[in-house]
Tab-separated table of C-alpha atoms in Angstrom:
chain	number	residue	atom	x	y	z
A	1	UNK	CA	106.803	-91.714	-23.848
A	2	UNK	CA	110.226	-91.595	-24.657
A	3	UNK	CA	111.817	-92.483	-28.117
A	4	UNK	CA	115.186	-94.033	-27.848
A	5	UNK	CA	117.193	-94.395	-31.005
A	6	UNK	CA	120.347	-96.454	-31.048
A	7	UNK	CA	123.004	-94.343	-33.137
A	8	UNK	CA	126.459	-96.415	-32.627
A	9	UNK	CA	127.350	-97.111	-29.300
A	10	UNK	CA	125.009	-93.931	-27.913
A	11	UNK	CA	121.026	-93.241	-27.842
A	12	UNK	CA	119.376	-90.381	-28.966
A	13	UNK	CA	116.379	-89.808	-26.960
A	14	UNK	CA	113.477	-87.454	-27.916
A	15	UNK	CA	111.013	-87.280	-25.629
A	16	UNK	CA	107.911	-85.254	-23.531
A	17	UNK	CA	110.832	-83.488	-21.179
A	18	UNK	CA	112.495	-82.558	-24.941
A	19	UNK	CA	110.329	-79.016	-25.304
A	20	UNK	CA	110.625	-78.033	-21.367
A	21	UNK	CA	114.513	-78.691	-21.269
A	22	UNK	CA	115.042	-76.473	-24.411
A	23	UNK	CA	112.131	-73.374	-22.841
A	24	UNK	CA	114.086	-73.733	-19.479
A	25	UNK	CA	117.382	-73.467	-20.915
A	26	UNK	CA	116.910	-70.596	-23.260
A	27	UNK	CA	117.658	-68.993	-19.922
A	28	UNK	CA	120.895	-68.595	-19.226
A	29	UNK	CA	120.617	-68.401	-15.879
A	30	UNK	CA	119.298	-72.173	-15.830
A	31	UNK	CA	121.152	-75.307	-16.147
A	32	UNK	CA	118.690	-78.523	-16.513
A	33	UNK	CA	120.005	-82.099	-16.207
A	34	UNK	CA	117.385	-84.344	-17.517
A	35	UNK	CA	116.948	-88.066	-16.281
A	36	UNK	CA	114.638	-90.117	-18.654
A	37	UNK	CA	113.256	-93.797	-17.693
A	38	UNK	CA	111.690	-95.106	-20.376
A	39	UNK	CA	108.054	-96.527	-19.833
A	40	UNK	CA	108.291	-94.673	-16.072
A	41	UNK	CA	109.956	-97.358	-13.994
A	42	UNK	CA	113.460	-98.475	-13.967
A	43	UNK	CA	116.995	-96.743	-12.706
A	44	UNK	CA	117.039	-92.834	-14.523
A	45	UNK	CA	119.316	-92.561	-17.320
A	46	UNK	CA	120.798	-89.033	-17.843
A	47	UNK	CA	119.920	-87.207	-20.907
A	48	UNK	CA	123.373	-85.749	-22.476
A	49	UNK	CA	123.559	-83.032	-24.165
A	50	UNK	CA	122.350	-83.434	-28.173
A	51	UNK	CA	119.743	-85.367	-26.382
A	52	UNK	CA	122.114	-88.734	-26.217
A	53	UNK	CA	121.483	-91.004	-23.626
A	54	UNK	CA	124.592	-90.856	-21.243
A	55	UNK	CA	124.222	-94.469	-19.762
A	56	UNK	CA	126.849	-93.624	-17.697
A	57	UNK	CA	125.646	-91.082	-14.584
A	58	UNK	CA	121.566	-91.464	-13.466
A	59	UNK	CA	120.452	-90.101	-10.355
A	60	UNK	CA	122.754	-87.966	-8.172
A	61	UNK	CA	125.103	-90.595	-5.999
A	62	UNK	CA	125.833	-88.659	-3.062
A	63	UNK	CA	124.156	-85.930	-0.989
A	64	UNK	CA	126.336	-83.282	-1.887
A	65	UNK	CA	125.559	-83.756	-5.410
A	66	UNK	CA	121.825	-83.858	-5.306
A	67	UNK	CA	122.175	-80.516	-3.048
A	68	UNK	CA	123.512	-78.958	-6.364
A	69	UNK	CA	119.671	-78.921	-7.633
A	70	UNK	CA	117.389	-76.192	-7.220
A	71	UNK	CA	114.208	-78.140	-8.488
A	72	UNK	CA	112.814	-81.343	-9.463
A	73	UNK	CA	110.024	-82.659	-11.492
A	74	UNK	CA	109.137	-85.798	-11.553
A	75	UNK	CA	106.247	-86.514	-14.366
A	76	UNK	CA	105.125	-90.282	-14.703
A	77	UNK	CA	107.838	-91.998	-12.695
A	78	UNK	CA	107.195	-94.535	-9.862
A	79	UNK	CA	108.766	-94.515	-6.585
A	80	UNK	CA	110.195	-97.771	-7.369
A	81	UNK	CA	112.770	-95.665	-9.975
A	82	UNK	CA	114.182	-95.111	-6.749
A	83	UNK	CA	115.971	-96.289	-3.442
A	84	UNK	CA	115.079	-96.139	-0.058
A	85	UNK	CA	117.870	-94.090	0.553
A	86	UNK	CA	117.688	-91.520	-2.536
A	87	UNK	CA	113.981	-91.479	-1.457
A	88	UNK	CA	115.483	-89.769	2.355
A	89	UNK	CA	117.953	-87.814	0.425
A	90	UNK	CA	115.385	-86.705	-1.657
A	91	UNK	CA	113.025	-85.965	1.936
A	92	UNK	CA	116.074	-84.247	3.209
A	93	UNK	CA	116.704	-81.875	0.568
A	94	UNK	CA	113.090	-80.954	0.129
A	95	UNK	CA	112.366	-81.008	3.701
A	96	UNK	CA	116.037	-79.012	5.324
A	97	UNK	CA	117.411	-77.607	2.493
A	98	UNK	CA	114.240	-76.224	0.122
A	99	UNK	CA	114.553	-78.176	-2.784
A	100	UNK	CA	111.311	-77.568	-4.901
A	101	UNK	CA	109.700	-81.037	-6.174
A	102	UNK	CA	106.869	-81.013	-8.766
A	103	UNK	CA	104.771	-83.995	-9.303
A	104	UNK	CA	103.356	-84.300	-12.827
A	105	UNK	CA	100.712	-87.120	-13.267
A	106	UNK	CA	101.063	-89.911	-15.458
A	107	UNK	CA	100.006	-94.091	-15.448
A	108	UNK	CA	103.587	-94.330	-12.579
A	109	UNK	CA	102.617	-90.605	-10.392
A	110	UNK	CA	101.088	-90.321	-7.359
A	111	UNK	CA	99.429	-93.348	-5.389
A	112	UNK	CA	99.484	-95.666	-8.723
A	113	UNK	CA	103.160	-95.293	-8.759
A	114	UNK	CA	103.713	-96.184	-5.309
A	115	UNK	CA	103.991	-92.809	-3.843
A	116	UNK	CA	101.682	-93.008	-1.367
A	117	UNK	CA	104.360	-95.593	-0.294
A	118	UNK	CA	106.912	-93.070	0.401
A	119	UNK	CA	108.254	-90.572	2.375
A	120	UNK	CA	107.196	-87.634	-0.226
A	121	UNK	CA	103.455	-88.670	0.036
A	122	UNK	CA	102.980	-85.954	2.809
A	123	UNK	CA	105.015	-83.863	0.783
A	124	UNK	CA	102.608	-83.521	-1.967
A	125	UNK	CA	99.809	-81.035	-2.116
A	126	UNK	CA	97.192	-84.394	-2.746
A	127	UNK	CA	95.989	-86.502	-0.657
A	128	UNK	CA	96.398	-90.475	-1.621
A	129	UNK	CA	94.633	-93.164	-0.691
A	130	UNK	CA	97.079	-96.160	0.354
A	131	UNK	CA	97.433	-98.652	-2.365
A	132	UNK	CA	95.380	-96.505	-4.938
A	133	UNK	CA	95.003	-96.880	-8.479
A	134	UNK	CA	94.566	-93.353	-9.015
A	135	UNK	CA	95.814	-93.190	-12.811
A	136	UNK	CA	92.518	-93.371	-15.170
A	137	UNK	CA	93.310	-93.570	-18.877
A	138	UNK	CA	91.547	-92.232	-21.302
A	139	UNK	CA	89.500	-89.647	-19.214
A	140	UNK	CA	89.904	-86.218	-20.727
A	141	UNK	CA	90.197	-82.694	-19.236
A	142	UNK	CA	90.418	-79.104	-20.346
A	143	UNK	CA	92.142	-77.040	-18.855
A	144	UNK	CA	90.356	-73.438	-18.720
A	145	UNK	CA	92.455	-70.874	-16.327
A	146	UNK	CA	90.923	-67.948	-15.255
A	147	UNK	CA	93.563	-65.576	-15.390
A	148	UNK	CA	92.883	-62.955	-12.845
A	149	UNK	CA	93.620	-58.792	-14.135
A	150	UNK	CA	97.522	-59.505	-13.144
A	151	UNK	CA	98.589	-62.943	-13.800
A	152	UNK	CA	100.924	-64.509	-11.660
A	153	UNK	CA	104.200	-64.746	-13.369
A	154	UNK	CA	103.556	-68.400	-14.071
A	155	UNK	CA	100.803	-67.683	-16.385
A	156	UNK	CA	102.864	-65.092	-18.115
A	157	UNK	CA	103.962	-66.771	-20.959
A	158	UNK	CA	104.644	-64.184	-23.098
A	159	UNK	CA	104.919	-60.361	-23.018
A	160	UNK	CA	101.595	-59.025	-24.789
A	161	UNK	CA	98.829	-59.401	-22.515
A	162	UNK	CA	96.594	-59.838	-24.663
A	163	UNK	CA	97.776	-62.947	-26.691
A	164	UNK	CA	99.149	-64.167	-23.325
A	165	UNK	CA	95.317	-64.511	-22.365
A	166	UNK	CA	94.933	-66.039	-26.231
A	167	UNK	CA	97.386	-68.639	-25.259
A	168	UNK	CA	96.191	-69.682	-21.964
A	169	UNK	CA	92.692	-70.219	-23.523
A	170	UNK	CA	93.862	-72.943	-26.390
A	171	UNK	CA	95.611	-75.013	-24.299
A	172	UNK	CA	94.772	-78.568	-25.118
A	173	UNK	CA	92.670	-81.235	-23.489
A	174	UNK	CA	95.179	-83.640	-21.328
A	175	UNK	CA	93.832	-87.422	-21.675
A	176	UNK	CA	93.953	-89.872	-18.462
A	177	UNK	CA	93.993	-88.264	-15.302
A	178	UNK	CA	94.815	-89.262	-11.692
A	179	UNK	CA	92.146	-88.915	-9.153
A	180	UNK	CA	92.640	-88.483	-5.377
């Protein structure tokens, strides 16, 4: 979840997105915009920089501005965040212009956040059952790659071979899954 804590007239938000935003931008090459809704339904609030919640700008208001992105992720967020018609600009730009969308689960992905629902179901590299309550909490997985003898660069998380292997082998167990 998201922590939101009121400083003045601003929030400072610290949240799951917190560690991804600051690996991604360590890259200068990348410029992420983070949009945080609390308990994963409501309107997207933009994350400021300093982690301050903006509570001025959410979700891109015109086409032109959404075509800006390069990528989305979308981790425990229900359709419902969204309107019908930034859930077709969303189709559009995924669909004619090759934006890249990632779905991470959560209680709000996939079918138990109304996905199945939308445009972006067929989008998605799952299949949904309509109406699903896909999200089970509580369940717990490992995660145990088997990293091939040349990782794909997405498994490359650091330099040394070796401890990159190390790395992939500790990460930890993810509890509640969604089931398809």
């Amino acid at each position: 979840p998201t922590t939101a804590v009121r400083i003045g007239e601003r929030y400072q938000a610290r949240g799951p997105f917190s560690d991804l935003k600051q690996a991604l931008t360590d890259d200068e090459d990348i410029e992420c915009v983070v949009l945080a809704i609390p308990g994963g339904i409501g309107k997207p609030q933009r994350i400021a920089e300093y982690a301050q919640v903006d509570g001025v700008r959410g979700f891109p208001t015109t086409v032109a501005e959404l075509s800006a992105f390069d990528a989305m992720i979308l981790s425990d967020v229900a359709a419902e965040s969204f309107t019908e018609k930034q859930l077709q600009w969303i189709e559009e730009w995924i669909g004619q212009r090759g934006g890249g969308l990632c779905m991470v689960g959560g209680e709000h992905s996939f079918a138990s956040g109304g996905w199945d629902q939308t445009p972006l179901a067929r989008m998605l590299p799952v299949e949904m059952l309509p109406g699903s309550a896909d999200w089970v909490p509580g369940e717990t997985i490992r995660i145990a790659p088997e990293l091939p003898a040349v990782p794909h660069p997405l498994w490359t998380l650091v330099a040394d071979e070796k401890q990159n292997r190390q790395i992939a082998e500790t990460f930890p167990a993810i509890a509640g899954v969604n089931r398809w």
